[in-house]
């Protein structure tokens, strides 16, 4: 009886530091962002390898999907949060098979980015609804495979750039 009580007490003492831990450091949060982004890139590659579309395809309205090489460069946590929100909306509204885990990854990334913003004392505003994007997605829902592939390719490029440039990120 005394041994089990001693074992219980020693186990509780080992768990005590885990319950009273300090907040994560900025470097640890950045590492979490990088790890999740790299995992998501691998998931996107696996998904898009199955369905390739022609790179010469012209489709009106695709400018609403963030393209890191053209639209919004990664300038700070605000632009990261905005891009992640746009991709999250696209994934939520496109009925594509195999995107549930990628969508969950993006939602998790959004949470980690908000945690990183809090550590930098950056107030991130709640994203507003983009009615043009919603209208585009609803009007072109029959082309969900094409739009989804473009979105996945652009999301992959965005996440790759995010992983490469996250350490240089210093501002909101």
mmCIF file of C-alpha atoms in Angstrom:
data_model
loop_
_atom_site.group_PDB
_atom_site.id
_atom_site.type_symbol
_atom_site.label_atom_id
_atom_site.label_comp_id
_atom_site.label_asym_id
_atom_site.label_seq_id
_atom_site.Cartn_x
_atom_site.Cartn_y
_atom_site.Cartn_z
ATOM 1 C CA UNK A 1 0.000 0.000 0.000
ATOM 2 C CA UNK A 2 2.802 2.407 0.876
ATOM 3 C CA UNK A 3 4.602 1.609 -2.363
ATOM 4 C CA UNK A 4 1.603 2.473 -4.499
ATOM 5 C CA UNK A 5 1.088 5.744 -2.595
ATOM 6 C CA UNK A 6 4.779 6.578 -3.015
ATOM 7 C CA UNK A 7 4.581 5.738 -6.712
ATOM 8 C CA UNK A 8 1.494 7.913 -7.105
ATOM 9 C CA UNK A 9 3.134 10.838 -5.313
ATOM 10 C CA UNK A 10 6.337 10.575 -7.342
ATOM 11 C CA UNK A 11 4.303 10.396 -10.564
ATOM 12 C CA UNK A 12 2.392 13.525 -9.586
ATOM 13 C CA UNK A 13 5.654 15.306 -8.789
ATOM 14 C CA UNK A 14 6.950 14.440 -12.259
ATOM 15 C CA UNK A 15 3.795 15.845 -13.866
ATOM 16 C CA UNK A 16 3.824 19.075 -11.848
ATOM 17 C CA UNK A 17 6.369 20.889 -14.070
ATOM 18 C CA UNK A 18 4.292 20.059 -17.154
ATOM 19 C CA UNK A 19 1.240 21.706 -15.587
ATOM 20 C CA UNK A 20 3.071 24.898 -14.637
ATOM 21 C CA UNK A 21 5.177 25.347 -17.755
ATOM 22 C CA UNK A 22 6.145 28.678 -19.270
ATOM 23 C CA UNK A 23 4.655 29.909 -22.532
ATOM 24 C CA UNK A 24 6.326 28.687 -25.690
ATOM 25 C CA UNK A 25 9.202 30.747 -27.008
ATOM 26 C CA UNK A 26 8.943 32.527 -30.356
ATOM 27 C CA UNK A 27 11.457 30.064 -31.832
ATOM 28 C CA UNK A 28 9.388 27.095 -30.685
ATOM 29 C CA UNK A 29 6.252 28.608 -32.208
ATOM 30 C CA UNK A 30 8.080 29.296 -35.485
ATOM 31 C CA UNK A 31 9.325 25.696 -35.511
ATOM 32 C CA UNK A 32 5.727 24.497 -35.070
ATOM 33 C CA UNK A 33 4.650 26.646 -38.025
ATOM 34 C CA UNK A 34 7.473 25.252 -40.174
ATOM 35 C CA UNK A 35 6.771 21.648 -39.220
ATOM 36 C CA UNK A 36 3.045 21.899 -39.901
ATOM 37 C CA UNK A 37 3.633 23.796 -43.154
ATOM 38 C CA UNK A 38 6.108 21.143 -44.360
ATOM 39 C CA UNK A 39 3.667 18.378 -43.433
ATOM 40 C CA UNK A 40 0.895 20.147 -45.335
ATOM 41 C CA UNK A 41 3.158 20.569 -48.389
ATOM 42 C CA UNK A 42 3.719 16.815 -48.432
ATOM 43 C CA UNK A 43 -0.036 16.196 -48.186
ATOM 44 C CA UNK A 44 -0.698 18.620 -51.039
ATOM 45 C CA UNK A 45 1.940 16.962 -53.236
ATOM 46 C CA UNK A 46 0.403 13.568 -52.601
ATOM 47 C CA UNK A 47 -3.070 14.873 -53.435
ATOM 48 C CA UNK A 48 -2.112 16.859 -56.537
ATOM 49 C CA UNK A 49 0.080 14.146 -58.024
ATOM 50 C CA UNK A 50 -3.126 12.243 -58.721
ATOM 51 C CA UNK A 51 -4.842 15.084 -60.592
ATOM 52 C CA UNK A 52 -2.660 17.270 -62.792
ATOM 53 C CA UNK A 53 -4.176 20.022 -64.863
ATOM 54 C CA UNK A 54 -2.746 21.828 -67.851
ATOM 55 C CA UNK A 55 -0.565 24.784 -66.830
ATOM 56 C CA UNK A 56 -1.856 26.655 -69.910
ATOM 57 C CA UNK A 57 -5.465 26.601 -68.757
ATOM 58 C CA UNK A 58 -7.031 30.058 -68.604
ATOM 59 C CA UNK A 59 -9.820 30.560 -66.105
ATOM 60 C CA UNK A 60 -11.468 33.845 -65.233
ATOM 61 C CA UNK A 61 -11.452 34.737 -61.541
ATOM 62 C CA UNK A 62 -8.369 32.805 -60.474
ATOM 63 C CA UNK A 63 -6.776 36.088 -59.434
ATOM 64 C CA UNK A 64 -8.890 35.828 -56.273
ATOM 65 C CA UNK A 65 -6.792 32.873 -55.129
ATOM 66 C CA UNK A 66 -3.598 34.210 -53.519
ATOM 67 C CA UNK A 67 -0.522 33.683 -55.637
ATOM 68 C CA UNK A 68 2.535 34.444 -53.561
ATOM 69 C CA UNK A 69 4.617 35.190 -56.646
ATOM 70 C CA UNK A 70 2.133 37.792 -57.893
ATOM 71 C CA UNK A 71 -0.366 38.937 -55.270
ATOM 72 C CA UNK A 72 0.737 39.361 -51.747
ATOM 73 C CA UNK A 73 4.300 38.674 -50.747
ATOM 74 C CA UNK A 74 4.881 37.508 -47.206
ATOM 75 C CA UNK A 75 5.369 40.848 -45.518
ATOM 76 C CA UNK A 76 4.362 40.077 -41.973
ATOM 77 C CA UNK A 77 2.010 38.158 -39.764
ATOM 78 C CA UNK A 78 -0.982 40.078 -41.098
ATOM 79 C CA UNK A 79 -0.376 38.948 -44.684
ATOM 80 C CA UNK A 80 0.247 35.373 -43.502
ATOM 81 C CA UNK A 81 -3.050 35.377 -41.604
ATOM 82 C CA UNK A 82 -4.919 36.879 -44.576
ATOM 83 C CA UNK A 83 -3.536 34.310 -47.019
ATOM 84 C CA UNK A 84 -4.251 31.406 -44.670
ATOM 85 C CA UNK A 85 -7.797 32.674 -44.216
ATOM 86 C CA UNK A 86 -8.342 32.867 -47.980
ATOM 87 C CA UNK A 87 -7.049 29.338 -48.492
ATOM 88 C CA UNK A 88 -9.175 28.121 -45.589
ATOM 89 C CA UNK A 89 -12.300 29.621 -47.190
ATOM 90 C CA UNK A 90 -11.435 28.026 -50.542
ATOM 91 C CA UNK A 91 -10.897 24.597 -49.000
ATOM 92 C CA UNK A 92 -14.097 24.899 -47.014
ATOM 93 C CA UNK A 93 -16.149 25.734 -50.117
ATOM 94 C CA UNK A 94 -14.653 23.290 -52.636
ATOM 95 C CA UNK A 95 -16.054 19.766 -52.581
ATOM 96 C CA UNK A 96 -12.724 18.049 -53.277
ATOM 97 C CA UNK A 97 -11.886 14.603 -51.995
ATOM 98 C CA UNK A 98 -8.835 14.349 -49.784
ATOM 99 C CA UNK A 99 -8.702 17.959 -48.601
ATOM 100 C CA UNK A 100 -10.167 17.515 -45.110
ATOM 101 C CA UNK A 101 -6.758 17.007 -43.490
ATOM 102 C CA UNK A 102 -5.222 19.876 -45.456
ATOM 103 C CA UNK A 103 -8.091 22.093 -44.304
ATOM 104 C CA UNK A 104 -7.488 21.003 -40.707
ATOM 105 C CA UNK A 105 -3.782 21.808 -41.124
ATOM 106 C CA UNK A 106 -4.614 25.311 -42.366
ATOM 107 C CA UNK A 107 -6.951 25.905 -39.426
ATOM 108 C CA UNK A 108 -4.178 24.736 -37.070
ATOM 109 C CA UNK A 109 -1.670 26.991 -38.825
ATOM 110 C CA UNK A 110 -4.047 29.906 -38.340
ATOM 111 C CA UNK A 111 -4.104 29.203 -34.617
ATOM 112 C CA UNK A 112 -0.315 28.974 -34.398
ATOM 113 C CA UNK A 113 0.081 32.211 -36.391
ATOM 114 C CA UNK A 114 -2.279 33.943 -33.945
ATOM 115 C CA UNK A 115 -0.160 32.596 -31.082
ATOM 116 C CA UNK A 116 2.971 33.918 -32.811
ATOM 117 C CA UNK A 117 1.274 37.281 -33.318
ATOM 118 C CA UNK A 118 0.431 37.413 -29.620
ATOM 119 C CA UNK A 119 4.076 36.775 -28.743
ATOM 120 C CA UNK A 120 5.050 39.747 -30.969
ATOM 121 C CA UNK A 121 2.182 41.843 -29.514
ATOM 122 C CA UNK A 122 0.631 42.083 -32.989
ATOM 123 C CA UNK A 123 -3.125 42.537 -32.985
ATOM 124 C CA UNK A 124 -4.532 40.442 -35.815
ATOM 125 C CA UNK A 125 -8.006 41.423 -36.845
ATOM 126 C CA UNK A 126 -10.662 38.857 -37.534
ATOM 127 C CA UNK A 127 -10.797 38.338 -41.275
ATOM 128 C CA UNK A 128 -13.775 39.766 -43.055
ATOM 129 C CA UNK A 129 -15.779 37.859 -45.604
ATOM 130 C CA UNK A 130 -14.625 38.282 -49.188
ATOM 131 C CA UNK A 131 -17.855 38.406 -51.126
ATOM 132 C CA UNK A 132 -16.039 38.332 -54.476
ATOM 133 C CA UNK A 133 -14.303 35.078 -53.540
ATOM 134 C CA UNK A 134 -17.545 33.553 -52.259
ATOM 135 C CA UNK A 135 -19.364 34.573 -55.447
ATOM 136 C CA UNK A 136 -16.565 33.179 -57.609
ATOM 137 C CA UNK A 137 -16.524 29.846 -55.764
ATOM 138 C CA UNK A 138 -20.302 29.457 -55.906
ATOM 139 C CA UNK A 139 -20.540 30.472 -59.571
ATOM 140 C CA UNK A 140 -17.794 28.045 -60.572
ATOM 141 C CA UNK A 141 -18.560 25.125 -58.289
ATOM 142 C CA UNK A 142 -18.812 22.813 -61.300
ATOM 143 C CA UNK A 143 -15.121 23.461 -61.929
ATOM 144 C CA UNK A 144 -14.109 22.528 -58.391
ATOM 145 C CA UNK A 145 -11.339 20.154 -59.544
ATOM 146 C CA UNK A 146 -9.643 22.820 -61.669
ATOM 147 C CA UNK A 147 -10.021 25.549 -59.057
ATOM 148 C CA UNK A 148 -8.944 23.149 -56.336
ATOM 149 C CA UNK A 149 -5.777 22.208 -58.191
ATOM 150 C CA UNK A 150 -4.865 25.844 -58.760
ATOM 151 C CA UNK A 151 -5.549 26.586 -55.095
ATOM 152 C CA UNK A 152 -3.474 23.583 -53.954
ATOM 153 C CA UNK A 153 -0.547 24.611 -56.160
ATOM 154 C CA UNK A 154 -0.655 28.176 -54.863
ATOM 155 C CA UNK A 155 -1.062 27.021 -51.274
ATOM 156 C CA UNK A 156 1.964 24.783 -51.683
ATOM 157 C CA UNK A 157 4.047 27.717 -53.025
ATOM 158 C CA UNK A 158 2.819 29.945 -50.209
ATOM 159 C CA UNK A 159 3.719 27.402 -47.539
ATOM 160 C CA UNK A 160 7.141 26.793 -49.102
ATOM 161 C CA UNK A 161 7.883 30.513 -49.054
ATOM 162 C CA UNK A 162 6.563 30.739 -45.504
ATOM 163 C CA UNK A 163 8.942 28.000 -44.347
ATOM 164 C CA UNK A 164 11.897 29.703 -46.057
ATOM 165 C CA UNK A 165 11.153 33.223 -44.812
ATOM 166 C CA UNK A 166 9.684 32.689 -41.363
ATOM 167 C CA UNK A 167 12.963 33.267 -39.531
ATOM 168 C CA UNK A 168 13.334 36.717 -41.097
ATOM 169 C CA UNK A 169 9.835 37.700 -39.999
ATOM 170 C CA UNK A 170 10.069 40.525 -37.486
ATOM 171 C CA UNK A 171 6.937 42.629 -37.916
ATOM 172 C CA UNK A 172 3.181 42.506 -37.810
#
